[in-house]
Backbone as JSON, one array per atom type, in Angstrom:
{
  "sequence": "XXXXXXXXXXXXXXXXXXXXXXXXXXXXXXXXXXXXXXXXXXXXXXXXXXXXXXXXXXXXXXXXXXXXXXXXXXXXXXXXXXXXXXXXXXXXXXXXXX",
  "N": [[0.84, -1.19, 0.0], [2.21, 1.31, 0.68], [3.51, 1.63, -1.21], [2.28, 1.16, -3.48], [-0.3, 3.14, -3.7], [0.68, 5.8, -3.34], [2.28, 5.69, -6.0], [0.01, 4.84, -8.09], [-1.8, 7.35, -7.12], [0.11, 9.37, -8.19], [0.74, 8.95, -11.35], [-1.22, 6.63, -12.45], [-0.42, 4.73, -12.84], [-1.49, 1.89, -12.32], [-4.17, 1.74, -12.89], [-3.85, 2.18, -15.92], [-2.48, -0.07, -16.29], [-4.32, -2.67, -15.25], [-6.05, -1.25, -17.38], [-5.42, -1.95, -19.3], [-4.72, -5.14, -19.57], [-6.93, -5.99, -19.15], [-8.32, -5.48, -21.67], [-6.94, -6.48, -23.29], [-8.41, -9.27, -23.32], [-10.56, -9.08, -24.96], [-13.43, -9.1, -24.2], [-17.36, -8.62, -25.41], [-19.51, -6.25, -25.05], [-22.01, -6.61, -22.71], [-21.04, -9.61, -22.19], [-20.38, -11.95, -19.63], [-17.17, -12.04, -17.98], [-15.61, -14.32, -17.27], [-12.81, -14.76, -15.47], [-12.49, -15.47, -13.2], [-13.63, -18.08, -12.85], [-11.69, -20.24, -14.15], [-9.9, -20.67, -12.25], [-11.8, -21.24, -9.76], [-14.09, -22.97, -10.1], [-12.64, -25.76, -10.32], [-12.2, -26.5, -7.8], [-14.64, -25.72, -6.17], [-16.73, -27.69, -7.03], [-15.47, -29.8, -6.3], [-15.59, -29.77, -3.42], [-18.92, -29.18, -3.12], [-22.07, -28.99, -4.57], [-24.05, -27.08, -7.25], [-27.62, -27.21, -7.58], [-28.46, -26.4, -10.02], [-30.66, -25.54, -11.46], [-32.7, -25.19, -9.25], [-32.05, -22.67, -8.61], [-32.51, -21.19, -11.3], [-35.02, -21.18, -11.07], [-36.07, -20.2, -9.24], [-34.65, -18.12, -9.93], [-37.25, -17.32, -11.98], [-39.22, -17.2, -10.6], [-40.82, -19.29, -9.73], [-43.15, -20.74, -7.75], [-42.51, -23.88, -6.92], [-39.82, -23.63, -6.19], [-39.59, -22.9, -3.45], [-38.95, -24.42, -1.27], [-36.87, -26.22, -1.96], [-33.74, -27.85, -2.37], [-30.63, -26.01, -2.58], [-28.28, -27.35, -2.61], [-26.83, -29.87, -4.87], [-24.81, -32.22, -4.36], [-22.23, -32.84, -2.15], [-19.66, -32.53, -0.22], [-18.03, -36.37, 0.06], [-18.48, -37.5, 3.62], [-16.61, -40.01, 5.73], [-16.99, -42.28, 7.91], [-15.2, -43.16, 10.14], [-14.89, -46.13, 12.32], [-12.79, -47.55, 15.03], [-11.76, -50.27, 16.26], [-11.5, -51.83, 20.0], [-8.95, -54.36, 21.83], [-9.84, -55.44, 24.89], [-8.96, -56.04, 28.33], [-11.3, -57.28, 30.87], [-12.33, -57.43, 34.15], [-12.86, -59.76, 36.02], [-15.98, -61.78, 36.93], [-16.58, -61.23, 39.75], [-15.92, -58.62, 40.27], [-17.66, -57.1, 38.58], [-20.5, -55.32, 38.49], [-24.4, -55.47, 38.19], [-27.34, -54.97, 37.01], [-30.0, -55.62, 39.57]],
  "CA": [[0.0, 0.0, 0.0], [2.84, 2.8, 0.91], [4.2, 2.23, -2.59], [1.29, 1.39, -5.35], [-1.17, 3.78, -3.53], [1.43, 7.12, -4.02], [2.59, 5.26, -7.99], [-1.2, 4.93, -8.6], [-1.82, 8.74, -7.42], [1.13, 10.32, -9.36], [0.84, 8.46, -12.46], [-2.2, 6.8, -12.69], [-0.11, 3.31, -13.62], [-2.52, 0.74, -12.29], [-5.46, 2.28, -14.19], [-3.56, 1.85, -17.2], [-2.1, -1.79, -16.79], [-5.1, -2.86, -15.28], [-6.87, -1.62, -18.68], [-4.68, -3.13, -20.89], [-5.19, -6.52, -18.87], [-8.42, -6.24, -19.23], [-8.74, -5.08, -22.42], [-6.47, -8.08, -24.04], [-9.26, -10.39, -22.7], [-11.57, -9.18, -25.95], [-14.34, -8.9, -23.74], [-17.59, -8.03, -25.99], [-20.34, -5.7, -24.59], [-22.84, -7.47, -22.22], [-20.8, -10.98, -21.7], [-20.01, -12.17, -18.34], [-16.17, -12.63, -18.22], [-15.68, -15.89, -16.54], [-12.0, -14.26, -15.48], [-11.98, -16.41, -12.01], [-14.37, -19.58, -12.93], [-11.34, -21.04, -14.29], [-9.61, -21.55, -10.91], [-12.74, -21.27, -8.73], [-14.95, -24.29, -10.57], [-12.79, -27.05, -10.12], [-12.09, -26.65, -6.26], [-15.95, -25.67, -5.79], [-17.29, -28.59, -7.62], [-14.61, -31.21, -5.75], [-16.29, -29.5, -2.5], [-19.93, -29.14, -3.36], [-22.22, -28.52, -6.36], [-25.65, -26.23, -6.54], [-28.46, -27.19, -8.3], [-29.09, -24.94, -11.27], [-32.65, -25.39, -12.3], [-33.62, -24.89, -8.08], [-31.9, -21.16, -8.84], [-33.51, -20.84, -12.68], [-36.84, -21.57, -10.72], [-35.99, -18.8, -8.22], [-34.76, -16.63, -10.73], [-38.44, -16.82, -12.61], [-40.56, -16.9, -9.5], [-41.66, -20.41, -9.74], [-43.25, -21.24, -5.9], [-42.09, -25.11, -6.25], [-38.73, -23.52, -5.63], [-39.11, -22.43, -2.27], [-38.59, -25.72, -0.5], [-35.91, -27.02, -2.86], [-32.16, -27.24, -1.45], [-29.42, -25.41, -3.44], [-27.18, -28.44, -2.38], [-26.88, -31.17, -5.43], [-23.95, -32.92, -3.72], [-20.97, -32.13, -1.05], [-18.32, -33.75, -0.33], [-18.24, -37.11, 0.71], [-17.68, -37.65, 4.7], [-16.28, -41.13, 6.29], [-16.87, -42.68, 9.32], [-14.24, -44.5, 10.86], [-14.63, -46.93, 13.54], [-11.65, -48.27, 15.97], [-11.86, -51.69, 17.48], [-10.13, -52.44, 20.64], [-9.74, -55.32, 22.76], [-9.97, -55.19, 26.23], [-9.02, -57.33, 29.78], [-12.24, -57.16, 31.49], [-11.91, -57.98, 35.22], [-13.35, -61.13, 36.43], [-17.26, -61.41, 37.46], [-16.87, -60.37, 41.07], [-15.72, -57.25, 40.22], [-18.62, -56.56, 37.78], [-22.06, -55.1, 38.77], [-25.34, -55.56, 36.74], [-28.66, -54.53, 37.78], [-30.22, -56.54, 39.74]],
  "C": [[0.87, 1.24, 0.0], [3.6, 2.78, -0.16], [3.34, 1.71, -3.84], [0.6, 2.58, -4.77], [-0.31, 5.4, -3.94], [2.24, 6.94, -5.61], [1.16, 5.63, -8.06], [-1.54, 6.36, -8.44], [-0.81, 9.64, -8.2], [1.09, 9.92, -10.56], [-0.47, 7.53, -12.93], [-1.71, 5.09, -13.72], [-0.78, 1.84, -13.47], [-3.75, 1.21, -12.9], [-5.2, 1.78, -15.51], [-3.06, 0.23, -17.41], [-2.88, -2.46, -16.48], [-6.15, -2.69, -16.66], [-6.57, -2.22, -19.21], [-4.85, -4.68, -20.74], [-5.83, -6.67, -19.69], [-9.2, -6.18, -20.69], [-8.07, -6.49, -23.9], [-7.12, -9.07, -24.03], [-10.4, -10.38, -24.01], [-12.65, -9.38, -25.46], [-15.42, -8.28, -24.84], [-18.63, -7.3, -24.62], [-21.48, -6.8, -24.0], [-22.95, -9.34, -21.6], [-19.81, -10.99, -20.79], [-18.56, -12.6, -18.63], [-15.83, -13.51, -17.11], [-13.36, -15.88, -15.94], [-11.56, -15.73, -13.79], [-12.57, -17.98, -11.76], [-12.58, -20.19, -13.12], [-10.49, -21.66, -13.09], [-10.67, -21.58, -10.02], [-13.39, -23.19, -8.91], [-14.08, -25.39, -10.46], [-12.11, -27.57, -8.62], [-13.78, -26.56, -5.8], [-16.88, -27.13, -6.56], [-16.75, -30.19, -6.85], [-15.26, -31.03, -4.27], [-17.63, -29.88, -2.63], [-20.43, -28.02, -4.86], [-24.13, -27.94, -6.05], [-26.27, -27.14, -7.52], [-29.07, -25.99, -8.94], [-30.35, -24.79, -11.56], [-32.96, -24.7, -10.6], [-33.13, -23.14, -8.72], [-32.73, -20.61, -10.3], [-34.71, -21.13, -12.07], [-36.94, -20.07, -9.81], [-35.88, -17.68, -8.67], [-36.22, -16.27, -12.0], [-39.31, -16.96, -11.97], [-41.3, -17.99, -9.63], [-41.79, -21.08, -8.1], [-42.82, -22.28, -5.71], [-40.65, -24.68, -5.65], [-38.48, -23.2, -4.26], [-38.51, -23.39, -1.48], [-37.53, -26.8, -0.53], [-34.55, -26.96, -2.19], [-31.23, -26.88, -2.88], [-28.52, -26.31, -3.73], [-27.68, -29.13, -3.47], [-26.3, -32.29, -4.71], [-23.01, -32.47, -3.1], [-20.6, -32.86, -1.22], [-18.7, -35.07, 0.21], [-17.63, -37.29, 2.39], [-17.45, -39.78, 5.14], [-16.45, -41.33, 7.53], [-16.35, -43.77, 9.83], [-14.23, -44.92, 11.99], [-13.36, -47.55, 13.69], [-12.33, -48.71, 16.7], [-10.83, -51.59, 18.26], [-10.08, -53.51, 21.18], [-9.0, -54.6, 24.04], [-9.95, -56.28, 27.58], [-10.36, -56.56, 30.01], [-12.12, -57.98, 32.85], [-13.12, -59.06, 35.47], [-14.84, -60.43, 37.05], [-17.64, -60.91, 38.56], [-16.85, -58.86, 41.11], [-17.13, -56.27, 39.3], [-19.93, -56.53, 38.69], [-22.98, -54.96, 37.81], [-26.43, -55.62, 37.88], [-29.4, -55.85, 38.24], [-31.79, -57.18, 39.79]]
}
């Protein structure tokens, strides 16, 4: 910050290399540039995944959507059991209802 923020006010050089970026990308008028899908989508998809139609239902006001979950699939979780064995002291020592 204490050396782009006084470059960027005297010169005005992140404005300009920022355009040019941006402007190499051939972006046309009105299309979404998909600039961070390509690393986002395949960490968000290995996590969890939406259901598109529940949001295209939401985004045209269709009421079955209210109830619908966003979730398609998450991750998978595991549940690992550990066996042990065990001395168990002899029957005198044990109590059991009587």
């Amino acid at each position: 910050v204490l050396v782009l923020l006084p470059l960027e006010a005297a010169t005005g050089y992140l404005y300009i290399l920022t355009k040019l970026i941006i402007d190499s990308f051939h972006i046309q008028s009105g299309e979404a540039p998909d600039l961070l899908n390509v690393i986002t989508d395949p960490l968000t998809e290995s996590i969890i995944q939406l259901d598109e139609s529940v949001i295209r239902d939401i985004a045209t006001g269709s009421l079955d959507a209210k109830n619908k979950s966003f979730i398609k699939k998450w991750c998978q979780t595991y549940t690992n059991i550990t066996l042990k064995n065990m001395t168990v002291p002899g029957p005198e020592n044990c109590t059991a209802p009587s």
